Short mmCIF file of C-alpha atoms in Angstrom, two decimals:
data_model
loop_
_atom_site.label_atom_id
_atom_site.label_comp_id
_atom_site.label_asym_id
_atom_site.label_seq_id
_atom_site.Cartn_x
_atom_site.Cartn_y
_atom_site.Cartn_z
CA MET A 1041 -37.57 -26.85 6.83
CA ASN A 1042 -35.71 -24.35 9.00
CA LEU A 1043 -32.00 -24.72 9.83
CA GLN A 1044 -30.82 -23.00 12.98
CA PRO A 1045 -27.14 -22.74 14.02
CA GLU A 1046 -26.43 -24.16 17.46
CA ALA A 1047 -24.91 -20.90 18.70
CA GLY A 1048 -27.90 -18.90 17.54
CA ARG A 1049 -26.02 -17.07 14.78
CA LEU A 1050 -23.34 -17.74 12.20
CA ALA A 1051 -19.98 -16.06 12.56
CA GLY A 1052 -19.00 -13.43 10.00
CA LEU A 1053 -16.48 -14.23 7.27
CA GLU A 1054 -16.62 -17.96 7.82
CA GLN A 1055 -17.20 -20.87 5.46
CA TYR A 1056 -19.90 -23.41 6.24
CA THR A 1057 -20.97 -26.58 4.49
CA ILE A 1058 -24.58 -27.78 4.64
CA THR A 1059 -24.96 -31.47 3.82
CA VAL A 1060 -28.38 -32.96 3.10
CA SER A 1061 -28.27 -36.76 3.17
CA ASN A 1062 -30.40 -38.88 0.84
CA ALA A 1063 -31.60 -40.57 4.00
CA LEU A 1064 -33.76 -37.50 4.60
CA ARG A 1065 -37.41 -38.17 3.82
CA SER A 1066 -40.23 -35.83 2.99
CA LYS A 1067 -43.62 -36.11 4.68
CA LYS A 1068 -44.76 -38.35 1.85
CA GLY A 1069 -41.64 -40.54 2.10
CA GLY A 1070 -39.80 -39.11 -0.88
CA ALA A 1071 -36.01 -39.03 -0.87
CA LEU A 1072 -33.23 -37.27 -2.77
CA THR A 1073 -31.56 -39.28 -5.50
CA ASP A 1074 -28.16 -38.05 -4.30
CA ALA A 1075 -26.92 -36.28 -1.21
CA VAL A 1076 -26.53 -32.50 -1.59
CA GLN A 1077 -23.76 -30.28 -0.29
CA LEU A 1078 -24.05 -26.50 -0.15
CA ARG A 1079 -21.03 -24.28 0.58
CA ILE A 1080 -21.80 -20.86 2.00
CA ILE A 1081 -19.61 -17.95 3.06
CA THR A 1082 -21.10 -15.51 5.52
CA GLN A 1083 -20.98 -11.76 5.05
CA ILE A 1084 -18.53 -9.38 6.73
CA ASP A 1085 -19.34 -8.83 10.38
CA SER A 1086 -19.05 -5.06 10.55
CA THR A 1087 -19.05 -4.89 14.33
CA ARG A 1088 -15.86 -3.41 15.81
CA LYS A 1089 -13.50 -6.15 17.03
CA PHE A 1090 -11.39 -3.86 19.20
CA PRO A 1091 -12.03 -0.63 21.11
CA VAL A 1092 -12.31 2.38 18.80
CA LEU A 1093 -9.18 4.54 19.10
CA SER A 1094 -8.49 8.11 18.11
CA ASP A 1095 -6.65 8.57 14.83
CA ASP A 1096 -3.46 9.48 16.66
CA SER A 1097 -3.66 6.46 18.97
CA LEU A 1098 -4.33 4.11 16.09
CA LEU A 1099 -1.37 5.44 14.12
CA THR A 1100 0.87 4.90 17.15
CA LEU A 1101 -0.46 1.39 17.70
CA VAL A 1102 0.10 0.35 14.09
CA GLN A 1103 3.64 1.75 14.12
CA LYS A 1104 4.48 0.11 17.45
CA GLN A 1105 3.06 -3.33 16.64
CA THR A 1106 4.54 -3.41 13.14
CA PHE A 1107 7.94 -2.31 14.47
CA ARG A 1108 8.16 -5.58 16.41
CA TYR A 1109 8.90 -7.31 13.10
CA PHE A 1110 12.25 -5.51 12.88
CA TRP A 1111 13.03 -5.35 16.59
CA ASP A 1112 11.81 -8.59 18.16
CA PHE A 1113 12.29 -10.62 14.96
CA GLY A 1114 15.50 -9.02 13.73
CA HIS A 1115 18.25 -11.55 13.01
CA PRO A 1116 20.08 -12.33 16.28
CA VAL A 1117 23.59 -12.24 14.74
CA SER A 1118 23.54 -9.66 11.96
CA GLY A 1119 20.69 -7.52 13.31
CA MET A 1120 19.37 -7.37 9.74
CA ALA A 1121 15.76 -7.88 8.73
CA ARG A 1122 14.62 -11.32 7.73
CA GLU A 1123 12.91 -11.46 4.34
CA ARG A 1124 9.71 -12.84 5.89
CA ASN A 1125 8.56 -14.42 9.12
CA THR A 1126 9.60 -17.90 7.93
CA SER A 1127 13.04 -17.00 6.58
CA GLY A 1128 15.31 -18.35 9.30
CA ASP A 1129 18.83 -17.06 8.63
CA LEU A 1130 17.95 -15.52 5.27
CA VAL A 1131 18.11 -11.72 5.56
CA THR A 1132 17.23 -9.03 3.04
CA THR A 1133 19.32 -5.99 2.17
CA GLY A 1134 16.53 -3.70 0.96
CA GLY A 1135 14.25 -4.71 3.81
CA THR A 1136 17.07 -3.98 6.23
CA GLY A 1137 17.29 -0.44 4.86
CA PHE A 1138 13.60 -0.07 5.62
CA GLY A 1139 14.17 -1.61 9.06
CA VAL A 1140 16.88 0.91 9.92
CA MET A 1141 14.50 3.74 9.02
CA ALA A 1142 11.80 2.07 11.12
CA MET A 1143 14.17 2.05 14.11
CA ILE A 1144 14.68 5.79 13.76
CA ALA A 1145 10.91 6.30 13.73
CA ALA A 1146 10.66 4.07 16.81
CA VAL A 1147 13.09 6.29 18.70
CA ASN A 1148 11.02 9.33 17.74
CA ARG A 1149 7.89 7.61 19.07
CA GLY A 1150 9.53 6.41 22.29
CA PHE A 1151 9.23 2.70 21.51
CA ILE A 1152 12.97 2.24 22.06
CA THR A 1153 15.73 4.53 23.29
CA ARG A 1154 18.28 6.28 21.12
CA GLN A 1155 20.98 4.11 22.67
CA GLN A 1156 19.12 0.90 21.86
CA ALA A 1157 18.73 1.95 18.23
CA LEU A 1158 22.39 2.98 18.05
CA GLU A 1159 23.52 -0.42 19.29
CA ARG A 1160 21.29 -2.39 16.93
CA ILE A 1161 22.13 -0.29 13.87
CA THR A 1162 25.84 -0.51 14.73
CA THR A 1163 25.49 -4.31 14.77
CA VAL A 1164 23.91 -4.15 11.31
CA VAL A 1165 26.54 -1.79 9.92
CA ASP A 1166 29.46 -3.80 11.34
CA PHE A 1167 28.05 -6.94 9.71
CA LEU A 1168 27.57 -5.16 6.39
CA GLN A 1169 31.05 -3.63 6.48
CA HIS A 1170 33.11 -6.57 7.67
CA LYS A 1171 31.21 -9.78 6.93
CA ALA A 1172 28.63 -9.38 4.19
CA GLN A 1173 29.59 -10.39 0.67
CA ARG A 1174 29.71 -7.51 -1.82
CA PHE A 1175 30.14 -7.12 -5.55
CA LYS A 1176 31.65 -3.88 -6.84
CA GLY A 1177 30.60 -2.39 -3.53
CA ALA A 1178 26.95 -3.43 -3.97
CA TYR A 1179 25.09 -6.05 -1.96
CA PRO A 1180 23.03 -9.01 -3.14
CA HIS A 1181 19.29 -9.21 -2.58
CA TRP A 1182 19.68 -11.89 0.11
CA LEU A 1183 22.42 -12.81 2.56
CA ASN A 1184 22.93 -15.45 5.19
CA GLY A 1185 22.53 -13.56 8.45
CA ILE A 1186 25.25 -15.57 10.17
CA SER A 1187 27.95 -16.01 7.53
CA GLY A 1188 27.24 -12.97 5.33
CA VAL A 1189 27.46 -15.14 2.22
CA VAL A 1190 25.10 -14.41 -0.67
CA ILE A 1191 21.94 -16.51 -0.93
CA PRO A 1192 20.90 -16.47 -4.60
CA PHE A 1193 17.58 -14.80 -5.28
CA SER A 1194 17.33 -16.92 -8.42
CA ALA A 1195 19.64 -19.12 -10.50
CA ASN A 1196 21.20 -16.14 -12.28
CA ASP A 1197 20.71 -13.57 -9.52
CA ASN A 1198 23.62 -14.49 -7.26
CA GLY A 1199 25.56 -11.24 -7.20
CA ALA A 1200 24.92 -7.53 -6.91
CA ASP A 1201 21.40 -6.13 -6.78
CA LEU A 1202 21.74 -2.39 -7.29
CA VAL A 1203 18.15 -1.53 -6.42
CA GLU A 1204 18.13 -3.45 -3.12
CA THR A 1205 21.48 -1.81 -2.38
CA SER A 1206 19.83 1.57 -2.98
CA PHE A 1207 17.10 0.88 -0.43
CA LEU A 1208 19.77 -0.20 2.05
CA ALA A 1209 21.89 2.90 1.41
CA MET A 1210 18.85 5.16 1.80
CA GLY A 1211 18.29 3.71 5.27
CA LEU A 1212 21.95 3.93 6.24
CA LEU A 1213 22.27 7.56 5.16
CA SER A 1214 19.13 8.42 7.13
CA ALA A 1215 20.75 6.82 10.19
CA ARG A 1216 23.99 8.74 9.58
CA GLN A 1217 22.06 12.01 9.66
CA PHE A 1218 20.08 10.98 12.75
CA PHE A 1219 23.09 9.93 14.81
CA SER A 1220 24.81 13.30 14.51
CA GLN A 1221 26.17 13.75 18.01
CA PRO A 1222 29.95 14.01 18.62
CA ALA A 1223 30.04 10.99 20.94
CA ALA A 1224 32.56 8.33 19.89
CA ALA A 1225 29.96 5.64 19.15
CA GLU A 1226 27.93 7.89 16.88
CA THR A 1227 31.05 9.20 15.13
CA ARG A 1228 32.21 5.64 14.49
CA LEU A 1229 28.81 4.70 13.08
CA ARG A 1230 28.83 7.69 10.71
CA ASP A 1231 32.33 6.82 9.51
CA SER A 1232 31.34 3.20 8.86
CA ILE A 1233 28.24 4.22 6.93
CA ASN A 1234 30.29 6.61 4.81
CA ALA A 1235 32.79 3.83 4.08
CA ILE A 1236 29.99 1.53 2.91
CA VAL A 1237 28.09 4.03 0.79
CA ASP A 1238 31.17 5.67 -0.72
CA SER A 1239 32.47 2.31 -1.97
CA ILE A 1240 29.38 1.41 -4.06
CA GLN A 1241 30.56 1.51 -7.69
CA TRP A 1242 27.38 2.89 -9.21
CA ASN A 1243 28.97 3.70 -12.55
CA TRP A 1244 30.16 0.09 -12.98
CA PHE A 1245 26.50 -0.80 -13.50
CA ARG A 1246 26.46 1.15 -16.75
CA ARG A 1247 27.83 -2.05 -18.29
CA GLY A 1248 30.70 -0.14 -19.74
CA SER A 1249 29.61 3.29 -20.86
CA GLU A 1250 25.91 2.80 -21.64
CA ASP A 1251 23.53 5.61 -20.73
CA VAL A 1252 21.50 3.43 -18.38
CA LEU A 1253 22.05 1.52 -15.12
CA TYR A 1254 21.61 -2.23 -14.93
CA TRP A 1255 19.94 -3.93 -11.97
CA HIS A 1256 22.21 -6.99 -11.55
CA TRP A 1257 25.78 -8.13 -11.98
CA SER A 1258 27.39 -11.42 -10.94
CA PRO A 1259 31.07 -12.45 -10.94
CA ASP A 1260 30.26 -15.77 -12.64
CA LYS A 1261 27.04 -14.90 -14.54
CA GLY A 1262 28.07 -11.43 -15.61
CA TRP A 1263 25.22 -9.35 -17.06
CA VAL A 1264 23.04 -12.35 -17.95
CA MET A 1265 20.03 -10.90 -16.08
CA ASN A 1266 20.15 -7.98 -18.56
CA LEU A 1267 17.58 -5.87 -16.71
CA LYS A 1268 17.82 -2.14 -17.33
CA ILE A 1269 16.64 0.18 -14.55
CA GLN A 1270 14.14 2.41 -16.33
CA GLY A 1271 11.30 4.57 -15.07
CA TRP A 1272 8.68 5.02 -13.94
CA ASN A 1273 8.87 2.59 -11.05
CA GLU A 1274 10.28 2.19 -7.55
CA CYS A 1275 13.90 2.75 -8.62
CA LEU A 1276 14.24 6.54 -8.70
CA ILE A 1277 16.30 6.27 -5.51
CA THR A 1278 18.93 4.29 -7.45
CA TYR A 1279 19.57 7.15 -9.87
CA VAL A 1280 19.50 9.76 -7.10
CA LEU A 1281 22.15 7.89 -5.12
CA ALA A 1282 24.20 7.13 -8.23
CA ALA A 1283 24.27 10.85 -9.05
CA SER A 1284 25.19 11.60 -5.42
CA SER A 1285 28.19 9.26 -5.24
CA LYS A 1286 31.48 10.68 -3.97
CA HIS A 1287 33.71 8.49 -6.18
CA TYR A 1288 31.46 6.69 -8.67
CA ALA A 1289 28.87 9.22 -9.83
CA ILE A 1290 26.95 8.84 -13.08
CA PRO A 1291 26.59 11.72 -15.57
CA LEU A 1292 23.26 13.38 -16.27
CA SER A 1293 22.92 11.54 -19.59
CA VAL A 1294 22.52 8.21 -17.79
CA TYR A 1295 19.54 9.57 -15.89
CA GLN A 1296 17.95 11.26 -18.89
CA LYS A 1297 18.36 8.41 -21.37
CA GLY A 1298 18.21 5.53 -18.89
CA TRP A 1299 15.64 6.47 -16.28
CA THR A 1300 13.37 8.95 -18.10
CA ARG A 1301 14.04 7.41 -21.54
CA ASP A 1302 14.22 10.96 -22.89
CA GLY A 1303 10.83 11.66 -21.33
CA ALA A 1304 9.11 8.50 -22.55
CA PHE A 1305 8.14 7.65 -18.97
CA ARG A 1306 5.49 10.37 -19.14
CA ASN A 1307 1.84 9.36 -19.15
CA GLY A 1308 -0.52 12.35 -18.86
CA LYS A 1309 -3.74 10.41 -19.41
CA THR A 1310 -6.76 10.45 -17.12
CA PHE A 1311 -7.77 7.33 -15.22
CA LEU A 1312 -10.90 7.17 -13.06
CA GLY A 1313 -11.05 10.96 -12.98
CA THR A 1314 -7.39 11.57 -12.09
CA ILE A 1315 -4.55 12.65 -14.38
CA LEU A 1316 -1.48 10.43 -13.99
CA PRO A 1317 1.72 12.35 -14.86
CA LEU A 1318 4.17 9.43 -15.06
CA GLY A 1319 4.25 5.67 -15.47
CA SER A 1320 2.13 2.89 -16.86
CA ASP A 1321 -1.60 3.14 -17.41
CA MET A 1322 -3.60 3.01 -14.15
CA GLY A 1323 -0.35 3.51 -12.22
CA GLY A 1324 0.70 -0.08 -11.55
CA PRO A 1325 1.16 -1.53 -8.04
CA LEU A 1326 1.40 1.08 -5.31
CA PHE A 1327 4.90 0.19 -4.15
CA LEU A 1328 6.19 1.84 -7.32
CA SER A 1329 5.41 5.26 -5.86
CA GLN A 1330 6.30 4.41 -2.26
CA TYR A 1331 9.73 2.80 -1.90
CA SER A 1332 11.92 5.63 -3.23
CA PHE A 1333 9.80 8.19 -1.42
CA LEU A 1334 10.36 6.66 1.98
CA GLY A 1335 13.39 8.97 2.01
CA ILE A 1336 12.88 11.37 -0.88
CA ASN A 1337 10.45 14.10 0.15
CA PRO A 1338 7.96 14.73 -2.70
CA ASN A 1339 6.55 17.90 -1.14
CA GLY A 1340 7.56 20.81 -3.33
CA LEU A 1341 9.71 18.53 -5.47
CA SER A 1342 9.50 19.08 -9.21
CA ASP A 1343 11.47 18.79 -12.43
CA ALA A 1344 10.81 19.17 -16.14
CA PHE A 1345 8.42 16.23 -16.07
CA THR A 1346 6.10 16.69 -13.08
CA ASN A 1347 5.46 17.81 -9.54
CA TYR A 1348 6.18 14.68 -7.53
CA LYS A 1349 3.56 15.24 -4.85
CA THR A 1350 1.02 15.39 -7.67
CA GLN A 1351 2.37 12.10 -9.03
CA GLN A 1352 2.18 10.36 -5.65
CA VAL A 1353 -1.34 11.58 -4.90
CA ALA A 1354 -2.57 10.65 -8.39
CA HIS A 1355 -1.22 7.12 -8.23
CA SER A 1356 -2.79 6.58 -4.81
CA LEU A 1357 -6.17 8.02 -5.80
CA ILE A 1358 -6.38 5.88 -8.94
CA ASN A 1359 -5.66 2.75 -6.91
CA GLN A 1360 -8.29 3.66 -4.33
CA ALA A 1361 -10.87 4.66 -6.96
CA TYR A 1362 -10.39 1.38 -8.79
CA CYS A 1363 -11.16 -0.59 -5.64
CA ARG A 1364 -14.08 1.71 -4.81
CA GLN A 1365 -15.64 1.36 -8.26
CA ASN A 1366 -14.72 -2.34 -8.34
CA PRO A 1367 -15.22 -3.04 -12.07
CA GLN A 1368 -14.54 -6.77 -11.63
CA ASN A 1369 -17.01 -7.11 -8.74
CA ARG A 1370 -14.38 -8.42 -6.35
CA TRP A 1371 -16.08 -9.32 -3.10
CA GLY A 1372 -15.26 -6.89 -0.29
CA TYR A 1373 -13.66 -4.09 -2.30
CA SER A 1374 -14.84 -0.63 -1.22
CA ASP A 1375 -13.64 2.85 -0.34
CA SER A 1376 -12.55 1.35 3.00
CA CYS A 1377 -11.11 -1.91 1.68
CA TRP A 1378 -8.53 -1.03 -0.94
CA GLY A 1379 -4.85 -1.32 -1.78
CA LEU A 1380 -3.27 -3.20 -4.68
CA THR A 1381 0.48 -3.78 -4.61
CA ALA A 1382 3.05 -6.58 -4.62
CA SER A 1383 2.20 -9.15 -1.96
CA ASP A 1384 1.65 -12.78 -1.20
CA ILE A 1385 -1.39 -14.34 -2.86
CA PRO A 1386 -2.88 -17.83 -2.49
CA GLY A 1387 -0.16 -20.19 -3.68
CA GLY A 1388 2.37 -17.53 -4.63
CA TYR A 1389 3.25 -13.88 -5.02
CA THR A 1390 2.27 -11.20 -7.53
CA ALA A 1391 2.39 -7.46 -8.13
CA SER A 1392 -1.32 -6.65 -7.90
CA SER A 1393 -2.60 -3.52 -9.62
CA PRO A 1394 -5.74 -2.32 -11.42
CA THR A 1395 -4.43 -4.11 -14.53
CA ASN A 1396 -3.43 -7.24 -12.59
CA ASP A 1397 -6.24 -7.67 -10.10
CA VAL A 1398 -6.50 -11.14 -8.54
CA GLY A 1399 -8.83 -10.05 -5.75
CA VAL A 1400 -6.10 -9.68 -3.10
CA ILE A 1401 -5.84 -6.59 -0.88
CA ALA A 1402 -2.52 -5.80 0.86
CA PRO A 1403 -2.86 -3.49 3.89
CA THR A 1404 0.60 -2.01 3.26
CA ALA A 1405 -0.62 -0.43 0.01
CA ALA A 1406 -3.24 1.86 1.55
CA ILE A 1407 -1.39 2.44 4.83
CA SER A 1408 1.87 3.42 3.12
CA ALA A 1409 -0.04 5.96 1.03
CA MET A 1410 -0.85 7.87 4.24
CA PRO A 1411 1.20 11.02 3.43
CA PHE A 1412 -0.48 11.33 0.03
CA VAL A 1413 -4.15 10.47 0.66
CA PRO A 1414 -4.52 10.61 4.45
CA GLN A 1415 -8.31 10.45 4.61
CA GLU A 1416 -8.54 7.46 2.29
CA SER A 1417 -5.65 5.72 4.06
CA MET A 1418 -7.06 6.30 7.53
CA LYS A 1419 -10.44 4.94 6.46
CA ALA A 1420 -8.75 1.79 5.19
CA MET A 1421 -6.61 1.42 8.32
CA ARG A 1422 -9.68 1.62 10.50
CA PHE A 1423 -11.43 -1.02 8.42
CA PHE A 1424 -8.43 -3.35 8.55
CA TYR A 1425 -8.08 -2.94 12.31
CA GLU A 1426 -11.63 -2.54 13.57
CA VAL A 1427 -13.57 -4.79 11.17
CA LEU A 1428 -11.01 -7.35 9.97
CA GLY A 1429 -8.73 -7.18 12.98
CA ASP A 1430 -9.73 -10.60 14.30
CA LYS A 1431 -8.45 -12.04 11.00
CA ILE A 1432 -5.41 -9.97 10.04
CA TRP A 1433 -4.10 -8.10 13.12
CA LYS A 1434 -1.34 -10.22 14.61
CA GLU A 1435 1.96 -10.06 16.49
CA TYR A 1436 3.76 -7.94 13.87
CA GLY A 1437 0.88 -5.74 12.80
CA PHE A 1438 -1.27 -6.52 9.78
CA THR A 1439 -0.53 -9.75 7.95
CA ASP A 1440 0.60 -9.38 4.39
CA ALA A 1441 -2.63 -9.70 2.41
CA PHE A 1442 -6.12 -11.19 2.20
CA ARG A 1443 -8.79 -12.21 -0.27
CA LEU A 1444 -12.31 -12.13 1.09
CA SER A 1445 -13.95 -14.01 -1.77
CA ASP A 1446 -12.52 -17.32 -0.56
CA LEU A 1447 -11.61 -16.30 3.00
CA TRP A 1448 -7.88 -16.43 2.38
CA PHE A 1449 -5.84 -14.57 4.97
CA ALA A 1450 -2.05 -14.64 4.68
CA GLY A 1451 -0.11 -15.82 7.68
CA SER A 1452 2.99 -14.06 6.41
CA PHE A 1453 4.80 -10.83 7.20
CA LEU A 1454 7.35 -9.37 4.74
CA ALA A 1455 10.04 -6.84 5.60
CA ILE A 1456 9.43 -4.81 2.44
CA ASP A 1457 5.73 -4.54 3.30
CA GLN A 1458 5.97 -3.96 7.06
CA GLY A 1459 8.69 -1.31 6.86
CA PRO A 1460 6.94 1.21 4.59
CA GLN A 1461 3.93 1.30 6.93
CA ILE A 1462 6.01 2.50 9.87
CA ILE A 1463 8.07 4.92 7.79
CA MET A 1464 5.23 6.49 5.83
CA ILE A 1465 3.08 6.92 8.91
CA GLU A 1466 6.06 8.72 10.48
CA ASN A 1467 6.55 10.89 7.40
CA TYR A 1468 2.84 11.77 7.57
CA ARG A 1469 3.08 12.64 11.25
CA SER A 1470 6.46 14.39 11.45
CA GLY A 1471 8.27 14.20 8.11
CA LEU A 1472 11.25 12.80 10.03
CA LEU A 1473 12.67 10.34 7.48
CA TRP A 1474 12.15 12.83 4.65
CA GLN A 1475 14.02 15.47 6.62
CA LEU A 1476 16.91 13.16 7.47
CA PHE A 1477 17.54 11.67 4.04
CA THR A 1478 17.18 14.90 2.10
CA SER A 1479 19.48 16.69 4.57
CA CYS A 1480 22.41 14.65 3.20
CA PRO A 1481 24.69 17.12 1.39
CA GLU A 1482 25.56 14.62 -1.33
CA VAL A 1483 21.86 13.86 -1.94
CA LYS A 1484 21.11 17.55 -2.36
CA THR A 1485 23.96 17.84 -4.86
CA GLY A 1486 22.90 14.75 -6.78
CA MET A 1487 19.26 15.74 -7.03
CA LYS A 1488 20.18 19.21 -8.26
CA GLN A 1489 22.43 17.69 -10.90
CA LEU A 1490 19.50 15.57 -12.10
CA GLY A 1491 17.35 18.68 -12.55
CA PHE A 1492 15.19 18.53 -9.42
CA SER A 1493 14.12 21.59 -7.51
CA ALA A 1494 12.57 21.78 -4.05
CA PRO A 1495 12.66 24.15 -1.06
CA TYR A 1496 14.96 21.72 0.76
CA LEU A 1497 17.54 21.47 -2.03
#
């Protein structure tokens, strides 16, 4: 018996159910004892869903569409970035730092004017300075975008989040350097940013005089979270800014013993043909090597432990090679369909990596690696847009994640995943955010004190 679809062909990446009733009879009158159901998933339709663009045009399109998350969907009162597209009045401090950097990139690309960006960022900074709740100068992970009152991230996480504050400060300092004109509005913005950043009590988070920084502190829970900030992960920016502080700087020993653990964050082993200088085996989720380096320029940056461009390239290549070799036979993984990082997954959220592979690809992982592995990242971006675009290309760019094995496509957008795409594409194209952040005099001083060397320091 031949089954023919009514439309002449089955659509790609769709699920179909074939039901055979026990009322069906063979030529000799035989029947099935029980009805049969067959579930099938069709293969990827590799035809291009949208017109093929040049590399430059595609990069611009991805930046412009993704930017809408921060511009069109920015909170109407505070101007800050919502945590995700279903967050209502809940806004995120770290994601807002990324959003501010995205606005600067948008000015550079002509998506908005300098004046428009100045007005929106001034709204954000005024809210942060005069309304948002702070703890020892640091901000919580989440705030109410109308009242500025903390929204607890968890039962015990209802106070300062030093890492999210670092991402926010990185964005604000980049804006301070960008808006450098003597006009009154830009001068006022710079002064407000300085007031915010200079009042963060980085050294308070030593929990007395320990040689390490702690991630959280709460006025009623104290240090109950008890999470040390230790490398290698996304938190290098926290130590750089803590060493750069005008009034609350940490000594070198906190960085050496806390962040590097006296060099214990070294790796040096080879994974999938690539030597990984720092961090956990196989590199971990890709955001670990991306968030701090939205502002810190790894090109030519080195210290006693590694060359940081080498570290970033190695981490990216290992992640891509794992998906290309696909040791767990995940359906759809390839040299064009790769990228394991923290993202939404069916029924939850996880930090995907080669050692925690649940079959979910997050477009932000490969796209935000653009400055480090441009050919591999561009190949992935083209696949996401041209082949899967009818599934994952939406009003704010690429949706958060997908799993082809069961045709799960997230409907979500997250600030911390959308922002790095815009910023890292811009760093690949012009180096703008790298130039701005590392032009801060206090950042140069702090990085030198921590033992870094680079042409820009």
